[in-house]
Short mmCIF file of C-alpha atoms in Angstrom, two decimals:
data_model
loop_
_atom_site.label_atom_id
_atom_site.label_comp_id
_atom_site.label_asym_id
_atom_site.label_seq_id
_atom_site.Cartn_x
_atom_site.Cartn_y
_atom_site.Cartn_z
CA MET A 47 0.00 0.00 0.00
CA THR A 48 1.44 3.38 -0.98
CA SER A 49 1.69 6.24 1.47
CA ASP A 50 -1.53 7.85 0.26
CA GLU A 51 -3.68 4.74 -0.36
CA PHE A 52 -4.65 4.42 3.30
CA PRO A 53 -6.10 7.93 3.63
CA ARG A 54 -7.95 7.49 0.33
CA GLN A 55 -9.41 4.19 1.51
CA ALA A 56 -10.26 5.71 4.88
CA ALA A 57 -11.82 8.67 3.12
CA ARG A 58 -14.10 6.39 1.08
CA GLN A 59 -15.19 4.52 4.19
CA THR A 60 -15.62 7.69 6.22
CA ARG A 61 -17.44 9.40 3.37
CA ARG A 62 -19.96 6.52 3.31
CA ARG A 63 -20.39 6.87 7.07
CA PHE A 64 -20.64 10.66 6.76
CA LEU A 65 -23.33 10.46 4.09
CA THR A 66 -25.22 7.75 5.96
CA VAL A 67 -25.21 9.51 9.32
CA THR A 68 -25.28 13.19 8.38
CA GLY A 69 -27.35 12.59 5.27
CA ALA A 70 -30.11 11.06 7.36
CA ALA A 71 -29.78 13.83 9.91
CA THR A 72 -29.94 16.46 7.18
CA ALA A 73 -33.04 14.89 5.69
CA LEU A 74 -34.75 14.97 9.07
CA ALA A 75 -33.51 18.43 10.00
CA PHE A 76 -34.01 20.11 6.64
CA GLY A 77 -36.04 17.98 4.26
CA VAL A 78 -39.08 17.15 6.39
CA ASN A 79 -39.03 20.19 8.64
CA VAL A 80 -38.43 22.71 5.85
CA ALA A 81 -41.56 21.64 4.00
CA HIS A 82 -43.57 21.96 7.21
CA ALA A 83 -42.00 25.33 7.99
CA GLU A 84 -42.81 26.63 4.51
CA ALA A 85 -46.46 25.72 4.85
CA ALA A 86 -46.66 27.17 8.34
CA SER A 87 -44.47 30.27 8.05
CA ALA A 88 -44.11 31.31 4.43
CA ALA A 89 -45.19 34.87 5.24
CA THR A 90 -42.86 35.37 8.23
CA PRO A 91 -41.20 38.79 7.75
CA LEU A 92 -37.43 39.05 7.85
CA PRO A 93 -35.97 40.67 10.99
CA GLY A 94 -33.93 43.22 9.06
CA ASP A 95 -31.89 43.88 5.91
CA PRO A 96 -30.96 40.42 4.61
CA PHE A 97 -28.07 41.65 2.42
CA THR A 98 -25.54 42.41 5.17
CA LEU A 99 -22.94 40.16 3.50
CA GLY A 100 -23.20 41.89 0.14
CA VAL A 101 -23.26 40.41 -3.34
CA ALA A 102 -20.64 38.75 -5.50
CA SER A 103 -20.09 37.20 -8.91
CA GLY A 104 -17.60 34.70 -10.19
CA ASP A 105 -16.42 31.92 -12.49
CA PRO A 106 -17.09 33.89 -15.71
CA LEU A 107 -17.61 32.01 -18.97
CA PRO A 108 -18.15 33.59 -22.40
CA ASP A 109 -21.92 33.14 -22.05
CA ALA A 110 -22.47 32.84 -18.30
CA VAL A 111 -21.52 34.03 -14.84
CA VAL A 112 -22.50 33.06 -11.29
CA ILE A 113 -24.15 35.73 -9.15
CA TRP A 114 -24.26 35.22 -5.38
CA THR A 115 -25.68 36.50 -2.16
CA ARG A 116 -26.50 35.08 1.26
CA LEU A 117 -29.46 36.20 3.33
CA ALA A 118 -28.27 37.14 6.83
CA PRO A 119 -30.20 39.92 8.57
CA GLN A 120 -28.42 38.98 11.82
CA PRO A 121 -25.14 37.58 10.48
CA TYR A 122 -23.68 36.51 13.83
CA GLU A 123 -26.73 34.46 14.79
CA PRO A 124 -27.34 30.82 13.76
CA LEU A 125 -28.44 30.71 10.11
CA GLY A 126 -27.93 34.46 9.95
CA GLY A 127 -31.05 35.20 11.97
CA MET A 128 -33.34 33.94 9.20
CA PRO A 129 -36.77 32.45 9.98
CA TYR A 130 -36.60 28.71 9.57
CA HIS A 131 -38.07 28.17 6.13
CA ALA A 132 -37.01 28.41 2.50
CA VAL A 133 -37.21 31.91 1.02
CA ASP A 134 -37.75 32.92 -2.61
CA VAL A 135 -35.27 35.54 -3.82
CA GLN A 136 -35.83 37.55 -6.99
CA TRP A 137 -32.83 38.43 -9.14
CA GLN A 138 -32.18 40.62 -12.16
CA LEU A 139 -29.27 41.06 -14.54
CA ALA A 140 -29.18 44.17 -16.73
CA ALA A 141 -27.14 45.79 -19.47
CA ASP A 142 -26.86 49.01 -17.45
CA GLU A 143 -26.39 49.92 -13.82
CA ARG A 144 -29.77 51.69 -13.62
CA PHE A 145 -31.58 48.53 -14.80
CA ARG A 146 -33.39 50.24 -17.64
CA HIS A 147 -32.54 47.22 -19.82
CA VAL A 148 -33.10 44.06 -17.78
CA LEU A 149 -31.89 41.10 -19.83
CA ARG A 150 -32.36 38.18 -17.44
CA SER A 151 -34.46 37.73 -14.32
CA GLY A 152 -35.85 34.96 -12.19
CA THR A 153 -36.45 33.56 -8.75
CA ALA A 154 -34.02 31.46 -6.73
CA THR A 155 -34.83 29.65 -3.51
CA ALA A 156 -32.59 30.25 -0.49
CA GLN A 157 -32.60 27.08 1.61
CA PRO A 158 -31.70 26.84 5.31
CA GLU A 159 -29.50 23.77 4.72
CA TYR A 160 -27.23 25.98 2.58
CA SER A 161 -27.35 28.85 5.06
CA TYR A 162 -29.69 30.81 2.78
CA SER A 163 -26.99 31.28 0.15
CA VAL A 164 -28.07 31.92 -3.43
CA HIS A 165 -26.00 30.84 -6.44
CA VAL A 166 -27.55 31.75 -9.80
CA ASP A 167 -25.75 30.55 -12.93
CA VAL A 168 -26.97 33.19 -15.39
CA ARG A 169 -26.75 31.82 -18.94
CA GLY A 170 -27.27 33.16 -22.45
CA LEU A 171 -25.03 36.21 -22.05
CA GLN A 172 -22.80 37.95 -24.57
CA PRO A 173 -19.02 37.41 -24.33
CA GLY A 174 -16.59 40.02 -23.10
CA ARG A 175 -18.98 42.59 -21.69
CA HIS A 176 -20.09 44.09 -18.39
CA TYR A 177 -23.42 43.38 -16.72
CA TRP A 178 -25.08 44.61 -13.54
CA TYR A 179 -27.11 42.46 -11.14
CA ARG A 180 -29.15 42.70 -7.95
CA PHE A 181 -31.42 40.69 -5.67
CA LYS A 182 -34.72 41.45 -3.95
CA VAL A 183 -36.55 39.75 -1.09
CA ASP A 184 -39.32 40.80 1.27
CA GLY A 185 -39.15 44.41 0.09
CA HIS A 186 -35.37 44.62 0.58
CA LEU A 187 -33.13 45.42 -2.40
CA SER A 188 -29.49 44.33 -2.47
CA PRO A 189 -26.54 46.48 -3.50
CA VAL A 190 -25.95 46.47 -7.25
CA GLY A 191 -23.05 44.32 -8.37
CA ARG A 192 -21.04 44.62 -11.57
CA THR A 193 -19.69 41.59 -13.39
CA ARG A 194 -18.10 40.69 -16.71
CA THR A 195 -18.16 37.66 -18.99
CA ALA A 196 -15.06 36.12 -20.55
CA PRO A 197 -14.24 36.74 -24.22
CA ALA A 198 -15.43 34.19 -26.76
CA PRO A 199 -13.02 31.27 -27.33
CA TRP A 200 -12.20 32.48 -30.86
CA ASP A 201 -11.71 36.13 -29.90
CA HIS A 202 -8.28 37.76 -29.84
CA PRO A 203 -8.46 40.36 -27.05
CA GLY A 204 -5.90 43.11 -27.24
CA ARG A 205 -5.60 43.21 -23.46
CA LEU A 206 -6.69 41.36 -20.33
CA ARG A 207 -6.07 42.39 -16.72
CA PHE A 208 -6.28 40.19 -13.64
CA ALA A 209 -5.64 40.90 -9.98
CA VAL A 210 -3.96 38.22 -7.83
CA ALA A 211 -4.85 38.28 -4.13
CA SER A 212 -4.74 35.96 -1.11
CA CYS A 213 -4.47 35.62 2.66
CA GLN A 214 -6.86 38.00 4.41
CA SER A 215 -6.73 37.28 8.15
CA TRP A 216 -9.44 39.55 9.60
CA PRO A 217 -7.79 40.26 12.98
CA ASP A 218 -4.41 41.00 11.37
CA GLY A 219 -5.52 44.38 10.08
CA TYR A 220 -7.81 46.37 7.83
CA TYR A 221 -8.63 45.37 4.27
CA THR A 222 -7.23 48.59 2.84
CA ALA A 223 -5.81 46.67 -0.10
CA HIS A 224 -9.32 45.51 -0.99
CA ALA A 225 -10.50 49.12 -1.03
CA HIS A 226 -7.91 49.86 -3.72
CA LEU A 227 -8.55 46.56 -5.49
CA ALA A 228 -12.24 47.48 -5.82
CA ALA A 229 -11.18 50.53 -7.85
CA GLU A 230 -8.90 48.59 -10.24
CA ASP A 231 -10.03 48.04 -13.82
CA VAL A 232 -9.54 44.27 -14.01
CA ASP A 233 -11.40 41.50 -15.82
CA ALA A 234 -11.34 39.18 -12.80
CA VAL A 235 -9.78 38.71 -9.38
CA LEU A 236 -7.83 35.48 -8.91
CA PHE A 237 -8.02 34.70 -5.20
CA VAL A 238 -5.61 31.87 -4.48
CA GLY A 239 -6.41 30.88 -0.92
CA ASP A 240 -6.82 31.66 2.77
CA TYR A 241 -10.08 33.57 2.39
CA ILE A 242 -10.69 32.97 6.10
CA TYR A 243 -8.48 31.83 8.96
CA GLU A 244 -9.98 29.28 11.30
CA TYR A 245 -8.49 30.71 14.49
CA GLY A 246 -10.51 32.17 17.34
CA ILE A 247 -10.67 35.98 17.53
CA SER A 248 -10.24 38.16 20.60
CA ALA A 249 -12.82 40.68 21.78
CA ALA A 250 -10.60 43.52 20.54
CA GLY A 251 -10.39 42.03 17.05
CA GLY A 252 -6.61 41.77 17.01
CA LEU A 253 -4.79 44.58 15.21
CA ARG A 254 -8.12 46.20 14.33
CA ASN A 255 -8.65 47.06 18.02
CA THR A 256 -12.37 47.47 17.44
CA THR A 257 -14.56 49.77 19.53
CA ASP A 258 -17.41 47.27 19.61
CA PRO A 259 -16.22 43.94 21.06
CA VAL A 260 -16.16 40.95 18.74
CA PRO A 261 -18.97 38.65 19.98
CA ASP A 262 -18.09 35.79 22.33
CA GLN A 263 -18.95 33.08 19.80
CA PHE A 264 -15.77 33.95 17.86
CA ARG A 265 -13.33 33.07 20.65
CA THR A 266 -13.04 29.40 19.71
CA GLU A 267 -11.45 27.94 16.58
CA ALA A 268 -13.79 27.18 13.69
CA ASP A 269 -14.21 23.43 13.36
CA THR A 270 -17.96 22.91 12.84
CA LEU A 271 -20.31 23.98 10.07
CA ASP A 272 -22.00 26.63 12.20
CA ARG A 273 -18.67 28.01 13.40
CA TYR A 274 -17.20 28.19 9.87
CA ARG A 275 -20.34 30.02 8.75
CA LEU A 276 -19.83 32.57 11.51
CA GLN A 277 -16.22 33.13 10.43
CA TYR A 278 -17.28 33.87 6.85
CA ALA A 279 -19.98 36.23 8.13
CA LEU A 280 -17.41 38.18 10.15
CA TYR A 281 -14.98 38.42 7.24
CA LYS A 282 -17.72 39.49 4.83
CA SER A 283 -18.86 42.15 7.29
CA ASP A 284 -15.87 44.19 6.09
CA PRO A 285 -17.10 46.84 3.61
CA GLU A 286 -13.84 46.84 1.63
CA LEU A 287 -14.06 43.10 0.96
CA ARG A 288 -17.69 43.46 -0.05
CA ALA A 289 -16.74 46.29 -2.42
CA ALA A 290 -14.02 44.18 -4.07
CA HIS A 291 -16.58 41.42 -4.67
CA GLN A 292 -19.25 43.84 -5.81
CA ASN A 293 -17.13 45.41 -8.56
CA THR A 294 -15.48 42.44 -10.27
CA PRO A 295 -16.03 38.69 -10.80
CA TRP A 296 -13.78 36.45 -8.72
CA ILE A 297 -12.18 33.13 -9.61
CA GLY A 298 -11.20 31.50 -6.36
CA THR A 299 -9.58 28.48 -4.82
CA TRP A 300 -8.84 27.50 -1.25
CA ASP A 301 -5.61 26.82 0.57
CA ASP A 302 -5.36 25.45 4.11
CA HIS A 303 -6.92 27.94 6.51
CA GLU A 304 -10.39 27.49 5.04
CA VAL A 305 -10.18 24.17 6.92
CA GLN A 306 -7.12 24.05 9.22
CA ASP A 307 -3.56 25.35 9.08
CA ASN A 308 -1.35 23.13 6.91
CA TYR A 309 -3.76 20.20 6.71
CA ALA A 310 -2.86 17.65 4.05
CA GLY A 311 -5.65 15.65 2.45
CA LEU A 312 -7.21 13.87 5.41
CA TYR A 313 -4.25 14.49 7.72
CA SER A 314 -4.94 17.03 10.43
CA LYS A 315 -2.26 19.30 11.83
CA SER A 316 -3.69 18.54 15.27
CA LEU A 317 -3.47 14.78 14.61
CA ASP A 318 -7.22 14.27 14.83
CA PRO A 319 -8.55 10.81 13.93
CA ILE A 320 -9.23 10.60 10.20
CA ASP A 321 -12.95 10.00 10.78
CA ASP A 322 -13.25 13.17 12.87
CA PHE A 323 -11.20 15.28 10.50
CA THR A 324 -13.20 14.06 7.51
CA VAL A 325 -16.36 15.44 9.09
CA ARG A 326 -14.56 18.71 9.83
CA ARG A 327 -13.32 18.96 6.24
CA ALA A 328 -16.84 18.32 4.94
CA SER A 329 -18.16 21.14 7.12
CA ALA A 330 -15.43 23.52 5.95
CA TYR A 331 -15.94 22.68 2.28
CA ARG A 332 -19.70 23.20 2.60
CA ALA A 333 -19.23 26.60 4.28
CA TYR A 334 -16.71 27.64 1.61
CA TRP A 335 -19.16 26.85 -1.19
CA GLU A 336 -21.99 28.62 0.62
CA HIS A 337 -19.99 31.86 0.73
CA MET A 338 -18.35 31.88 -2.70
CA PRO A 339 -19.81 32.59 -6.18
CA LEU A 340 -19.43 28.97 -7.30
CA ARG A 341 -21.67 26.83 -9.47
CA THR A 342 -23.87 24.07 -8.14
CA PRO A 343 -23.90 21.35 -6.98
CA ALA A 344 -22.80 22.05 -3.44
CA PRO A 345 -20.45 19.65 -1.65
CA GLN A 346 -22.39 16.77 -0.11
CA GLY A 347 -19.54 15.32 1.92
CA PRO A 348 -15.79 15.66 2.46
CA ASP A 349 -14.91 15.91 -1.26
CA TYR A 350 -15.39 18.73 -3.75
CA LEU A 351 -14.06 19.12 -7.29
CA LEU A 352 -12.62 22.64 -7.18
CA TYR A 353 -9.90 22.52 -9.84
CA ARG A 354 -11.18 23.90 -13.11
CA ARG A 355 -10.20 25.85 -16.23
CA PHE A 356 -11.26 29.17 -17.75
CA THR A 357 -10.60 30.36 -21.30
CA PHE A 358 -10.33 34.08 -22.07
CA GLY A 359 -10.31 34.00 -25.86
CA ARG A 360 -7.04 33.13 -27.56
CA LEU A 361 -5.10 35.38 -25.19
CA ALA A 362 -5.26 33.51 -21.87
CA GLU A 363 -6.24 30.27 -20.23
CA ILE A 364 -6.42 29.96 -16.43
CA ASN A 365 -5.93 26.61 -14.72
CA VAL A 366 -7.20 26.79 -11.13
CA LEU A 367 -5.46 24.21 -8.94
CA ASP A 368 -6.34 22.49 -5.66
CA THR A 369 -3.17 21.41 -3.84
CA ARG A 370 -4.79 20.59 -0.46
CA GLN A 371 -7.51 18.02 -0.97
CA TYR A 372 -5.49 15.26 -2.63
CA ARG A 373 -2.03 15.52 -1.09
CA SER A 374 -0.12 13.04 1.03
CA ASP A 375 1.01 14.06 4.49
CA GLN A 376 4.04 16.33 4.71
CA ALA A 377 7.48 14.76 5.02
CA ASP A 378 8.93 15.25 8.50
CA GLY A 379 6.29 17.74 9.58
CA ASP A 380 4.92 20.88 7.95
CA LEU A 381 7.66 23.39 8.76
CA TRP A 382 10.93 24.47 7.13
CA LYS A 383 13.28 21.48 7.42
CA PRO A 384 16.63 20.34 6.04
CA ASP A 385 16.53 18.08 3.02
CA ASN A 386 15.26 14.58 3.79
CA PRO A 387 14.47 11.44 1.75
CA GLY A 388 10.72 11.82 2.21
CA ARG A 389 10.72 14.86 -0.06
CA ASP A 390 11.75 12.71 -3.01
CA ASP A 391 9.40 9.76 -2.42
CA PRO A 392 7.65 9.19 -5.79
CA ALA A 393 4.70 7.51 -4.05
CA ARG A 394 3.76 10.76 -2.32
CA THR A 395 1.39 13.06 -4.16
CA PHE A 396 0.66 16.76 -4.01
CA ALA A 397 -2.02 17.57 -6.58
CA GLY A 398 -3.00 13.95 -7.17
CA ALA A 399 -2.56 11.87 -10.33
CA GLN A 400 -5.92 12.84 -11.85
CA GLN A 401 -5.34 16.58 -11.41
CA GLN A 402 -1.79 16.24 -12.77
CA ARG A 403 -3.11 14.62 -15.95
CA TRP A 404 -5.87 17.21 -16.26
CA LEU A 405 -3.34 20.04 -15.92
CA LEU A 406 -0.74 18.72 -18.34
CA ASP A 407 -3.30 17.53 -20.90
CA GLY A 408 -4.95 20.94 -20.76
CA MET A 409 -1.64 22.75 -21.16
CA ARG A 410 -0.83 20.54 -24.14
CA ALA A 411 -4.14 21.31 -25.83
CA SER A 412 -4.19 25.03 -25.02
CA ARG A 413 -4.21 27.47 -27.92
CA ALA A 414 -3.86 30.50 -25.68
CA THR A 415 -0.85 32.81 -25.79
CA TRP A 416 -0.58 32.88 -21.97
CA ASN A 417 -1.28 29.88 -19.74
CA LEU A 418 -1.81 30.77 -16.09
CA LEU A 419 -1.77 28.37 -13.15
CA ALA A 420 -3.68 29.75 -10.14
CA ASN A 421 -1.83 27.91 -7.41
CA GLN A 422 -1.87 27.98 -3.61
CA VAL A 423 1.73 27.50 -2.45
CA VAL A 424 5.11 28.28 -3.99
CA MET A 425 5.92 25.94 -6.89
CA SER A 426 9.49 27.09 -7.52
CA ARG A 427 12.51 26.08 -5.44
CA MET A 428 12.94 28.22 -2.32
CA ASP A 429 16.00 27.45 -0.19
CA LEU A 430 16.15 29.22 3.17
CA ASP A 431 19.76 27.98 3.62
CA ALA A 432 19.54 28.13 7.40
CA ALA A 433 23.04 28.15 8.90
CA GLY A 434 24.51 26.96 5.61
CA THR A 435 22.18 23.95 5.35
CA PRO A 436 19.70 23.75 2.45
CA THR A 437 16.30 24.12 4.12
CA PHE A 438 12.90 23.78 2.45
CA ASN A 439 9.22 24.33 3.18
CA MET A 440 7.72 20.88 3.70
CA ASP A 441 4.22 22.29 3.10
CA ALA A 442 4.99 23.74 -0.35
CA TRP A 443 5.84 22.05 -3.66
CA ASP A 444 9.43 21.83 -2.33
CA GLY A 445 8.20 19.23 0.17
CA TYR A 446 6.99 17.00 -2.67
CA THR A 447 9.90 17.14 -5.10
CA ALA A 448 8.97 14.07 -7.17
CA GLU A 449 5.69 15.67 -8.21
CA GLN A 450 7.28 19.11 -8.43
CA THR A 451 9.77 17.69 -10.92
CA ARG A 452 7.04 15.92 -12.90
CA ILE A 453 5.13 19.18 -13.33
CA LEU A 454 8.21 21.22 -14.24
CA ASP A 455 9.40 18.54 -16.67
CA GLY A 456 5.90 18.35 -18.08
CA LEU A 457 5.73 22.08 -18.70
CA ALA A 458 9.16 22.04 -20.32
CA GLY A 459 8.53 18.91 -22.36
CA LEU A 460 5.16 20.08 -23.61
CA ARG A 461 6.70 23.36 -24.69
CA ALA A 462 3.67 24.94 -23.05
CA ARG A 463 3.12 28.44 -24.33
CA ASN A 464 4.18 31.03 -21.80
CA PRO A 465 3.38 29.34 -18.47
CA VAL A 466 2.76 31.80 -15.64
CA VAL A 467 2.21 30.53 -12.09
CA VAL A 468 0.40 32.90 -9.71
CA THR A 469 0.62 32.04 -6.03
CA GLY A 470 -0.20 33.24 -2.51
CA ASP A 471 0.36 31.69 0.95
CA VAL A 472 3.63 33.26 2.10
CA HIS A 473 2.45 36.81 2.98
CA ALA A 474 5.20 38.26 0.81
CA ALA A 475 5.60 39.37 -2.78
CA TYR A 476 8.06 37.28 -4.80
CA ALA A 477 8.92 37.30 -8.49
CA MET A 478 10.79 34.25 -9.82
CA ASP A 479 12.10 32.68 -12.97
CA MET A 480 11.07 29.03 -13.06
CA LYS A 481 13.94 26.73 -13.97
CA ARG A 482 13.89 23.29 -15.53
CA ASP A 483 16.58 22.39 -12.96
CA PHE A 484 16.96 24.70 -9.97
CA ASP A 485 20.28 23.09 -9.05
CA ASP A 486 21.73 24.54 -12.25
CA PRO A 487 21.49 28.36 -12.51
CA ASP A 488 22.19 28.04 -16.25
CA SER A 489 19.26 25.68 -16.72
CA PRO A 490 16.62 26.93 -19.18
CA THR A 491 13.91 29.19 -17.81
CA ILE A 492 10.56 27.55 -18.60
CA GLY A 493 8.18 30.13 -17.13
CA VAL A 494 7.71 32.65 -14.34
CA GLU A 495 6.09 32.55 -10.92
CA LEU A 496 4.41 35.67 -9.53
CA VAL A 497 3.73 35.38 -5.80
CA GLY A 498 1.35 37.93 -4.34
CA THR A 499 1.68 39.22 -0.82
CA SER A 500 -1.24 39.01 1.61
CA ILE A 501 -4.20 41.34 1.82
CA SER A 502 -3.74 41.51 5.61
CA SER A 503 -2.18 38.36 7.06
CA GLY A 504 0.98 39.14 8.99
CA GLY A 505 0.01 42.68 9.98
CA ASN A 506 1.74 45.77 8.61
CA GLY A 507 4.76 43.87 7.37
CA VAL A 508 8.14 45.29 6.35
CA ASP A 509 9.91 45.91 3.08
CA VAL A 510 12.35 43.00 3.43
CA SER A 511 12.85 40.91 6.58
CA ALA A 512 16.02 39.02 7.49
CA ASN A 513 14.51 35.83 6.09
CA GLY A 514 13.51 37.69 2.94
CA GLN A 515 17.08 38.85 2.43
CA ASN A 516 18.26 35.29 3.03
CA PHE A 517 15.96 34.08 0.26
CA LEU A 518 17.37 36.69 -2.11
CA ASP A 519 20.93 35.70 -1.22
CA HIS A 520 20.46 31.95 -1.81
CA ASN A 521 17.97 31.74 -4.68
CA PRO A 522 19.40 33.33 -7.85
CA HIS A 523 16.12 32.86 -9.74
CA LEU A 524 14.35 35.10 -7.19
CA LYS A 525 14.09 38.70 -8.43
CA LEU A 526 11.91 40.37 -5.78
CA VAL A 527 11.00 40.10 -2.11
CA ASN A 528 8.67 42.61 -0.46
CA GLU A 529 6.65 41.97 2.68
CA ARG A 530 4.10 44.79 2.72
CA ARG A 531 0.40 44.09 2.10
CA GLY A 532 -1.32 44.29 -1.26
CA TYR A 533 -1.85 42.39 -4.50
CA ILE A 534 -0.56 42.01 -8.07
CA VAL A 535 -2.14 43.35 -11.24
CA VAL A 536 -1.21 41.17 -14.22
CA GLU A 537 -1.83 42.70 -17.65
CA LEU A 538 -1.62 40.45 -20.71
CA THR A 539 -1.28 41.47 -24.33
CA PRO A 540 -0.48 39.27 -27.34
CA HIS A 541 3.17 40.28 -27.01
CA GLU A 542 3.91 40.96 -23.33
CA LEU A 543 2.94 40.33 -19.74
CA HIS A 544 3.13 43.28 -17.35
CA ALA A 545 3.13 42.53 -13.61
CA SER A 546 2.60 45.44 -11.21
CA TYR A 547 3.16 44.70 -7.53
CA ARG A 548 0.91 47.00 -5.50
CA ALA A 549 1.27 47.56 -1.73
CA VAL A 550 0.10 49.73 1.16
CA PRO A 551 2.46 50.98 3.92
CA TYR A 552 0.24 49.98 6.87
CA ILE A 553 -3.02 48.20 7.74
CA ASP A 554 -3.32 48.77 11.51
CA ARG A 555 -5.49 51.80 10.70
CA VAL A 556 -7.63 52.77 7.76
CA GLY A 557 -6.80 55.06 4.87
CA ALA A 558 -3.36 53.92 3.69
CA PRO A 559 -2.47 54.92 0.11
CA ILE A 560 -1.37 52.34 -2.40
CA SER A 561 1.67 52.43 -4.66
CA THR A 562 3.35 50.25 -7.24
CA ILE A 563 6.52 48.94 -5.60
CA ARG A 564 7.91 46.99 -8.59
CA LYS A 565 7.07 46.18 -12.18
CA PHE A 566 8.21 43.33 -14.40
CA THR A 567 7.56 42.35 -17.99
CA VAL A 568 7.74 38.99 -19.74
CA GLU A 569 8.04 38.80 -23.50
CA ALA A 570 5.77 36.23 -25.14
CA GLY A 571 7.86 33.31 -26.36
CA HIS A 572 10.85 34.30 -24.23
CA PRO A 573 10.24 33.18 -20.63
CA GLY A 574 11.96 35.18 -17.94
CA LEU A 575 11.37 38.31 -15.90
CA ASN A 576 12.58 41.69 -17.10
CA PRO A 577 12.56 44.74 -14.80
CA ALA A 578 10.23 47.46 -16.04
#
């Protein structure tokens, strides 16, 4: 039995148990009772504005986009303070922000078992254009959101712009970067993980030092469905995050903190029994889906197919990865460690065999000029070289070198057109040339990796820490380290990529300005970063 067969087998058994036990419980709690509640209480008025968590859109296709909201008049109460019955929600999508030309409309049902979230997959749209949308329920009208469809597959856009963002710990500071991101003219936001952090939150709200105490129910770590829902409600209470969602469609993926710090597949950082952690993962995955503009169906257990691909005409293709759900346990723990044989074990997996094939087959078939990989953790080699000893992050691709090598060899062997990896996780901005062989500085450059800093995680940050300087000193393919808070704007044309690293000087108070700290270009057909 290989190192990851046992957790897969355990997952299948536990999934059957999960669906048997919780499926029956859900049917009793939601199926039977909801029908009764609808008949008895269909006219129950809502206790306040149900749109406290805002609106969002995401996963744009040339002819479709998902629009989202969640009804929560009392967001920090169970089920958002909603009366316990299904609620019909009207929606509209228009060609203009004043809704003089409504193109699509309908009614969606917000169900209590999905925490009254609404996911409408609006079809029959025109490619490459803006639309405006809104929701209405019980006399309440939502904020108006703006979205945009992807270009048609045969189109040749002259320009596309994407923002890359990640890591937004609520108690670590204000979402000032999101306020600036909301004002950016981008086609989509690529959010590459750590939308929430599972940790308990103090009454003062950490670095935010709030005037109104954070409610008591947030003190404990999120590890149940109700508690994860509360965490999302708190994060989405931030007006800057809501504005960033309201202005632009998002394409998202998770990393670890949406479930638990540095979890690996069904392995818990806290060494929980696999059965227990499987139930926790199922709860976390359900809550994630409920709060993101994702298509149906919702997760029905501990598994969810999140990796997917988006085509933006002939200019760009975006491969969204999931490097948490399928991985083997880390080798020798999840921290920075000296080299060890476990890193090179070919039986250990990171993205999983099926996702590897999907990625490489898709890259082979792509006709796009630029091929982006939206990825959670650093894919390139990063040697900390602690005390003269090569030292690697066991939780990143460096901790799974056999699969790391297979992907890099695959990209090189396929002669994939202009691969660009965009990453989060490390709360720092990096810019790297990706090498076929990182042990050889003269090895061919096969692509670039653009690592975005955090929105807030890590607090104010610094320009370059001692560890950051160490990375620069020992990794010749690394061209930038900056540890302030912000995001990247990636602009693509048929001939060049332009990467603008944007950052704010502080987040412990509101109102910080944003500036571009570095720019790089990449010439199509000639991989490698050039200072701009």
